[in-house]
Amino acid sequence: MTDQDKQTSAGPFGHDCIKGYLKTLDGSPGVYRMLDSQARVLYVGKARNLKARVSNYARPAGHSGRIARMISETASMMFLTTQTETEALLLEQNLIKQLKPKYNVLLRDDKSFPNILVSREHAFPLIKKHRGAKKEKGSYYGPFASAGAVNRTLSQLQKVFLLRNCSDAMFESRSRPCLLYQIKRCSGPCVGKISEADYAESVRDAERFLAGRSTQIQETLGKQMMAASEAMEFERAAALRDRIRALTQVQTAQGINPRGVTEADVIALHLENGQACVQVFFIRANQNWGNKDYYPRVGADIEAAEVLEAFVGQFYDTKEPPRQLILSHPIENPDLMAEALSGKAGRKVEILVPQRGEKAELIANAARNARESLARKMSETATQAKLLKGVAEAFDLDGPPARIEVYDNSHIQGTNAVGAMIVAGPEGFMKNQYRKFNIKGDDLTPGDDFGMMKEVLTRRFKRLLKEDPDRAQGMWPDLLLIDGGAGQVSAVAEIMREHGVEDIPMVGVAKGVDRDHGKEEFHRRGTRPFALKRNDPVLYFIQRMRDEAHRFAIGTHRAKRAKAVGATPLDDVPGVGATRKRALLAHFGSAKAVSRANLADLKAVDGISDALAETIYDYFHEKG
């Protein structure tokens, strides 16, 4: 790839600006960026021939309303040439996700998906949920659409195959079977209730199921049940019968399990009133492993082909594509996208738009889900808009707030103190905008809520002033909700004044008479406290926001406290990670015993080298 950036920030706008670049361009493939007068990226696009594509924008007519507005705002352009059009496609999607241009279709809430991992790091493998890089030794099955889909499948697999899900450390420490064994969810390998060979056979059966060979497993279990019954081993026969029933229940719960589609993502789009919903169904091993809906940012006059191509490109930017993508609409460059995804996966990836047969039925089902999901979303958005208008009226704001920030603190007698910020807007709670703050102030008195709030807001607005001083990125709040009364509001106003921010409205939400839910009092500077009617939807909305902030703060505090409780001196020893820490604790029984061990005993631990043993020994002896 060769870099050939060209940019100017002064000069004409719109068509005249774009025409100025034509004489410097050739027919190379590449990516172009259109920028406004403040050098903010308006649009990122790819082209097989940069000169031909840019000349289209230079024409004064024949553009949709969205493209015409974009052209009129263009003050400069940047270009990056590539060797091939496929490279241009990949670079375009990467830049869109990175820069989030105003006029591009933008996929939001693009998270990784969980898998099921059958771990191979122990003689008795465990089965568990896994998300992130696949570094652990074992077999991975997925992706599943959500953690809920994984948890449901794991629960059913435990009923059928009785595999353990406990950690290796817990496994080694057991002297009697746990509750899962008692309720017939585990075969009890930790205390010798099953042989290693029999457990290995259960693992193979579970993997056969996850690979789509459940019919073979049912036949095998059925034969074993009949044999046990004929041998009058009725307890074993009953246990096998229960496993067959559980396996049937798994298959029923999965819904549509296509026979003719082994590995595919079924992707359906529904466009309506300038909004879009994309529904993705994950088909693996002829099984439905769940579905998820997405709401990409689109314009009112955009075509389905452009939306779906942008979605596919951005969705698989960080994910491995399956062997087939089954789409509801044709995309603009199917061959190019298939080539790009095949190169990414290291194998052939097909893109299909079926018109009949089982694949068409799958798309029809996904399209129906997309249509119904978008209808629900639009209904919720309308309700949310009404609530935000009510908030503006209740607190005398200039207009409905686009971003409300709610703050709360959590601690126990000042320990493990955290601050939390949640965000709400026109689309409800914006969870990807939530922030947690580990309280760092060493000079704070334990339990000093004012001091903690000051630290949280100081850190929050210092960052905003540094990263978005012009308030152009939509990250500044239109309203602050503070948990507390007049004192808290005055303190927050003073903090904001110190940073030169005095134009953001703030409201304190205080428990009213008898601290009763529903009798909240609201405090604003310069006005008397007031309340809303008990049945006012705006009051319920504010209560939900405050409760969400409290939930998030408590959850963050608990996680911090649990981490502190689970911490050991071994966490700070150089070279001792999770695996070696487990080995040391399994060998010596406790961190204190490790700290007292002599050098010879440390060298005897499996997985601890002589050099690391000396490091551990020196660390604890230097510590005294």
Short mmCIF file of C-alpha atoms in Angstrom, two decimals, residues 3 76 91 287 289 311 343 465 480:
data_model
loop_
_atom_site.label_atom_id
_atom_site.label_comp_id
_atom_site.label_asym_id
_atom_site.label_seq_id
_atom_site.Cartn_x
_atom_site.Cartn_y
_atom_site.Cartn_z
CA ASP A 3 0.42 6.59 1.10
CA SER A 76 -11.16 19.61 1.73
CA LEU A 91 -9.25 0.19 4.71
CA GLN A 287 -27.77 -25.49 14.90
CA TRP A 289 -26.86 -20.50 18.22
CA PHE A 311 -22.81 -3.43 7.96
CA GLY A 343 -8.64 -13.38 2.48
CA LEU A 465 -12.10 20.32 28.35
CA LEU A 480 -26.42 16.64 35.42
#
